[in-house]
Coordinates of C-alpha atoms in Angstrom, one line a residue:
T168 CA -6.5 -59.6 -160.3
L169 CA -7.1 -56.9 -157.7
F170 CA -3.5 -55.7 -158.0
I171 CA -3.8 -55.3 -161.8
F172 CA -7.1 -53.5 -161.4
L173 CA -5.8 -51.1 -158.8
V174 CA -2.7 -50.4 -160.8
C175 CA -4.8 -49.5 -163.9
C176 CA -6.9 -47.2 -161.7
Q177 CA -3.8 -45.1 -160.9
I178 CA -2.2 -45.0 -164.4
P179 CA -3.2 -41.8 -166.2
L180 CA -4.2 -41.7 -169.8
Y181 CA -1.5 -40.4 -172.1
G182 CA -2.3 -37.6 -174.5
I183 CA -5.4 -36.1 -172.7
R184 CA -5.8 -32.4 -172.1
S185 CA -6.6 -31.3 -168.5
N186 CA -10.3 -30.8 -168.2
K187 CA -11.4 -28.8 -165.2
S188 CA -15.1 -29.0 -166.0
S189 CA -17.4 -30.9 -163.7
D190 CA -17.5 -34.7 -164.0
P191 CA -21.0 -35.8 -165.3
F192 CA -20.4 -39.3 -164.0
Y193 CA -19.1 -38.4 -160.5
W194 CA -21.9 -40.2 -158.7
M195 CA -21.9 -43.1 -161.2
R196 CA -18.2 -44.0 -161.0
V197 CA -18.6 -45.9 -157.8
I198 CA -21.1 -48.3 -159.4
L199 CA -19.2 -48.5 -162.7
A200 CA -15.8 -49.1 -160.9
S201 CA -14.2 -46.4 -163.0
N202 CA -11.7 -43.7 -162.3
R203 CA -11.6 -40.5 -164.3
G204 CA -8.6 -39.8 -166.4
T205 CA -7.0 -43.2 -165.9
L206 CA -6.9 -46.5 -167.8
M207 CA -10.0 -47.6 -165.8
E208 CA -12.1 -44.7 -167.3
L209 CA -14.6 -47.2 -168.7
G210 CA -14.7 -49.5 -165.7
I211 CA -17.1 -52.4 -166.0
S212 CA -19.5 -50.5 -168.3
P213 CA -18.7 -52.6 -171.4
I214 CA -19.2 -55.9 -169.5
V215 CA -22.5 -54.8 -168.0
T216 CA -23.8 -53.3 -171.2
S217 CA -22.9 -56.4 -173.3
G218 CA -24.4 -58.7 -170.7
M219 CA -27.6 -56.6 -170.6
V220 CA -28.0 -56.5 -174.4
M221 CA -27.3 -60.2 -174.8
Q222 CA -29.8 -61.2 -172.0
L223 CA -32.4 -59.0 -173.6
L224 CA -31.9 -60.6 -177.0
A225 CA -32.1 -64.1 -175.4
G226 CA -35.1 -63.2 -173.3
S227 CA -37.0 -61.8 -176.2
K228 CA -36.2 -64.9 -178.3
I229 CA -34.4 -62.8 -181.0
I230 CA -31.5 -65.3 -180.5
D231 CA -32.3 -68.9 -179.7
V232 CA -30.1 -70.1 -176.7
D233 CA -30.6 -73.3 -174.8
Q234 CA -28.7 -72.8 -171.5
G235 CA -29.0 -76.5 -170.8
L236 CA -26.6 -77.3 -173.7
K237 CA -22.9 -76.7 -173.0
K238 CA -22.3 -75.8 -176.7
D239 CA -25.0 -73.0 -176.6
R240 CA -23.7 -71.7 -173.3
N241 CA -20.2 -71.4 -174.6
L242 CA -21.3 -69.7 -177.8
F243 CA -23.5 -67.3 -175.8
Q244 CA -20.6 -66.4 -173.5
G245 CA -18.2 -66.0 -176.5
A246 CA -20.7 -63.7 -178.2
Q247 CA -21.1 -61.7 -175.0
K248 CA -17.3 -61.2 -174.8
L249 CA -17.1 -60.2 -178.5
F250 CA -19.9 -57.8 -178.0
G251 CA -18.2 -56.4 -174.9
I252 CA -15.1 -55.7 -177.1
I253 CA -17.2 -53.9 -179.7
I254 CA -18.8 -51.8 -176.9
T255 CA -15.4 -51.0 -175.5
V256 CA -14.3 -49.5 -178.8
S257 CA -17.6 -47.7 -179.2
E258 CA -17.4 -46.1 -175.8
A259 CA -13.8 -45.2 -176.2
V260 CA -14.6 -43.4 -179.4
A261 CA -17.6 -41.8 -177.8
Y262 CA -15.5 -40.5 -174.9
V263 CA -13.0 -38.9 -177.2
C264 CA -15.5 -37.4 -179.7
S265 CA -17.7 -36.0 -176.9
G266 CA -14.8 -33.8 -175.7
M267 CA -14.2 -35.6 -172.4
Y268 CA -10.5 -35.1 -172.8
G269 CA -10.5 -31.8 -174.6
D270 CA -11.6 -30.6 -178.0
I271 CA -10.8 -33.2 -180.6
N272 CA -9.3 -30.6 -182.9
D273 CA -6.8 -29.7 -180.1
L274 CA -6.0 -33.3 -179.4
G275 CA -5.1 -34.2 -183.0
I276 CA -5.5 -37.5 -184.8
T277 CA -2.5 -39.2 -183.2
N278 CA -3.5 -38.4 -179.6
S279 CA -7.1 -39.3 -180.2
F280 CA -6.0 -42.7 -181.6
L281 CA -3.7 -43.3 -178.6
I282 CA -6.4 -42.5 -176.1
V283 CA -8.9 -44.9 -177.9
F284 CA -6.1 -47.5 -178.0
Q285 CA -5.4 -47.2 -174.3
L286 CA -9.0 -47.4 -173.3
F287 CA -9.4 -50.4 -175.6
C288 CA -6.5 -52.2 -174.0
A289 CA -7.8 -51.5 -170.5
G290 CA -11.2 -52.8 -171.5
I291 CA -9.7 -56.0 -172.8
I292 CA -7.8 -56.4 -169.4
V293 CA -11.1 -56.0 -167.5
I294 CA -12.9 -58.6 -169.7
V295 CA -10.0 -61.0 -169.3
L296 CA -9.9 -60.5 -165.5
D297 CA -13.7 -61.0 -165.3
E298 CA -13.4 -64.2 -167.4
L299 CA -10.5 -65.4 -165.1
L300 CA -12.7 -65.0 -162.1
Q301 CA -15.7 -66.6 -163.7
K302 CA -13.6 -69.7 -164.4
G303 CA -13.1 -70.1 -160.7
Y304 CA -9.7 -68.5 -160.2
G305 CA -10.9 -66.2 -157.5
L306 CA -13.7 -65.3 -155.2
G307 CA -17.1 -64.2 -156.5
S308 CA -17.8 -62.5 -159.8
G309 CA -15.5 -59.9 -161.5
I310 CA -18.2 -57.2 -161.5
S311 CA -19.0 -57.4 -157.8
L312 CA -15.3 -57.7 -156.9
F313 CA -14.3 -54.6 -159.0
I314 CA -17.1 -52.5 -157.5
A315 CA -16.2 -53.6 -154.0
T316 CA -12.5 -52.8 -154.6
N317 CA -13.3 -49.4 -156.1
I318 CA -15.6 -48.5 -153.1
C319 CA -13.0 -49.7 -150.5
E320 CA -10.2 -47.7 -152.3
N321 CA -12.3 -44.5 -152.2
I322 CA -13.3 -45.0 -148.6
V323 CA -9.7 -45.6 -147.5
W324 CA -8.4 -42.6 -149.6
K325 CA -11.1 -40.3 -148.2
C326 CA -10.2 -41.3 -144.7
F327 CA -6.4 -41.2 -144.8
S328 CA -5.5 -39.1 -147.8
P329 CA -2.3 -37.0 -147.0
T330 CA -3.1 -34.5 -149.7
T331 CA -3.2 -30.9 -148.4
L332 CA -5.6 -28.2 -149.7
N333 CA -5.9 -24.5 -149.0
T334 CA -9.6 -23.8 -148.3
G335 CA -9.2 -20.2 -147.1
R336 CA -9.2 -21.3 -143.5
G337 CA -5.6 -22.5 -143.7
T338 CA -4.1 -25.7 -144.9
E339 CA -6.2 -28.8 -144.4
F340 CA -5.8 -32.5 -145.1
E341 CA -8.2 -34.2 -147.5
G342 CA -8.5 -37.4 -145.4
A343 CA -11.2 -37.1 -142.8
I344 CA -9.4 -38.9 -140.0
I345 CA -6.0 -37.2 -140.6
A346 CA -7.8 -33.9 -140.8
L347 CA -9.4 -34.6 -137.3
F348 CA -6.0 -35.1 -135.6
H349 CA -4.5 -32.2 -137.6
L350 CA -7.3 -29.8 -136.5
L351 CA -7.2 -30.9 -132.9
I352 CA -3.4 -30.3 -132.8
T353 CA -3.2 -27.0 -134.7
R354 CA -6.4 -25.3 -133.4
N355 CA -6.6 -23.7 -130.0
D356 CA -10.4 -24.1 -129.8
K357 CA -10.8 -27.9 -129.6
V358 CA -14.7 -27.8 -129.7
R359 CA -14.6 -25.7 -132.9
A360 CA -12.0 -28.0 -134.3
L361 CA -14.2 -31.0 -133.7
K362 CA -17.2 -29.3 -135.3
E363 CA -15.1 -28.5 -138.3
A364 CA -13.9 -32.1 -138.6
F365 CA -17.5 -33.4 -138.4
Y366 CA -19.2 -30.8 -140.6
R367 CA -16.6 -29.2 -143.0
Q368 CA -17.9 -28.5 -146.5
N369 CA -16.5 -29.6 -149.8
L370 CA -14.1 -32.1 -148.2
P371 CA -14.6 -35.5 -146.6
N372 CA -15.8 -35.2 -143.0
L373 CA -16.5 -37.6 -140.1
T374 CA -20.2 -37.3 -140.5
S375 CA -20.0 -38.7 -144.1
L376 CA -17.7 -41.5 -142.8
M377 CA -20.1 -42.4 -140.0
S378 CA -23.1 -42.4 -142.4
T379 CA -21.2 -44.7 -144.7
V380 CA -20.5 -47.1 -141.9
L381 CA -24.2 -47.0 -140.9
V382 CA -25.4 -47.7 -144.4
F383 CA -23.0 -50.7 -144.6
G384 CA -24.3 -52.0 -141.3
V385 CA -28.0 -51.7 -142.4
V386 CA -27.3 -53.4 -145.8
I387 CA -25.4 -56.2 -144.2
Y388 CA -28.3 -56.6 -141.6
F389 CA -31.0 -56.8 -144.2
Q390 CA -28.9 -59.0 -146.4
G391 CA -29.5 -61.8 -143.9
F392 CA -33.2 -61.5 -144.2
K393 CA -34.8 -64.3 -146.1
V394 CA -38.1 -66.1 -146.6
E395 CA -38.2 -69.9 -146.7
L396 CA -40.8 -71.5 -148.9
P397 CA -41.8 -75.1 -148.3
V398 CA -41.1 -77.2 -151.4
K399 CA -42.6 -80.7 -151.9
N400 CA -41.3 -83.3 -154.3
A401 CA -43.9 -84.4 -156.8
K402 CA -42.3 -87.7 -157.5
Y403 CA -41.6 -88.8 -153.9
R404 CA -44.4 -88.2 -151.5
G405 CA -43.4 -87.1 -148.0
Q406 CA -40.2 -85.5 -149.2
Q407 CA -40.2 -81.8 -148.2
G408 CA -37.6 -79.1 -148.1
N409 CA -37.3 -75.3 -147.8
Y410 CA -36.2 -73.0 -150.5
P411 CA -34.8 -69.7 -149.1
I412 CA -35.5 -66.4 -151.0
K413 CA -33.4 -63.4 -149.8
L414 CA -35.0 -60.0 -149.2
F415 CA -32.3 -58.5 -151.6
Y416 CA -32.9 -61.2 -154.2
T417 CA -31.8 -59.0 -157.1
S418 CA -28.8 -57.6 -155.1
N419 CA -27.2 -54.6 -156.8
I420 CA -27.9 -55.7 -160.4
P421 CA -30.8 -53.2 -161.1
I422 CA -28.6 -50.2 -160.0
I423 CA -25.7 -51.4 -162.1
L424 CA -27.9 -51.8 -165.2
Q425 CA -29.5 -48.4 -164.7
T426 CA -26.1 -46.7 -164.2
A427 CA -24.6 -48.3 -167.3
L428 CA -27.7 -47.4 -169.4
V429 CA -27.7 -43.8 -168.3
S430 CA -24.0 -43.4 -169.0
N431 CA -24.2 -44.9 -172.5
L432 CA -27.2 -42.7 -173.3
Y433 CA -25.4 -39.6 -172.1
F434 CA -22.3 -40.2 -174.3
F435 CA -24.1 -41.1 -177.4
S436 CA -26.3 -38.1 -177.0
Q437 CA -23.1 -36.0 -176.7
I438 CA -21.9 -37.4 -180.0
L439 CA -25.1 -36.6 -181.7
Y440 CA -24.9 -33.1 -180.2
K441 CA -21.4 -32.6 -181.5

């Protein structure tokens, strides 16, 4: 599953025009597990959006679902997958119409259709992989696994990227760790080389890497915090147990929902603007 996801993250979309404008979703792509200009452009956004809408419909009693019945659960999950496919097509069309891959008049009908078709196929792959993990053929949920994979991929790339860039101070490596050794070897002033490796602008630096490790450590530490509530059995007197409630009870779900909502609102507003 991870191999298929990582391969799709590296395959560029066919037919797009190079867009050098700033990425409006740069800070959201980590949460959405998406990669700009590739098959994983949509990431997990269709799955999250469909789940959010279906849960709202069920919670507000617009649709009547009894989660205690297996038939209702299966129907609910099937409807959620179908709604996810519809959202995939809608978001793919929104991406093309909003000019994300160039002006639609320059792209032409054929290229526009091919881009939508590629995003649709990638969205189906993500939905199938998530379903595969939900059925027990893997560890954890598909959403959490895809986000974790995307984050790990970005961290490893920012640390060990061999890509060279000319920043005006000479050729530098993009990867923070590789850049550290390169600067120490090529620069005569070792102290200045260390400062540049720790604080260089517009490229990954060691300060950012250390901050990331620190945040990971703090989150893992607080993840272990929990409050145990004593629970008594009403039928059998004397029977008592503890029910643990984690400090991060909601985990990363609120951030994922907020990110998916903002991204959808942005693109549909872009369509209305066009």
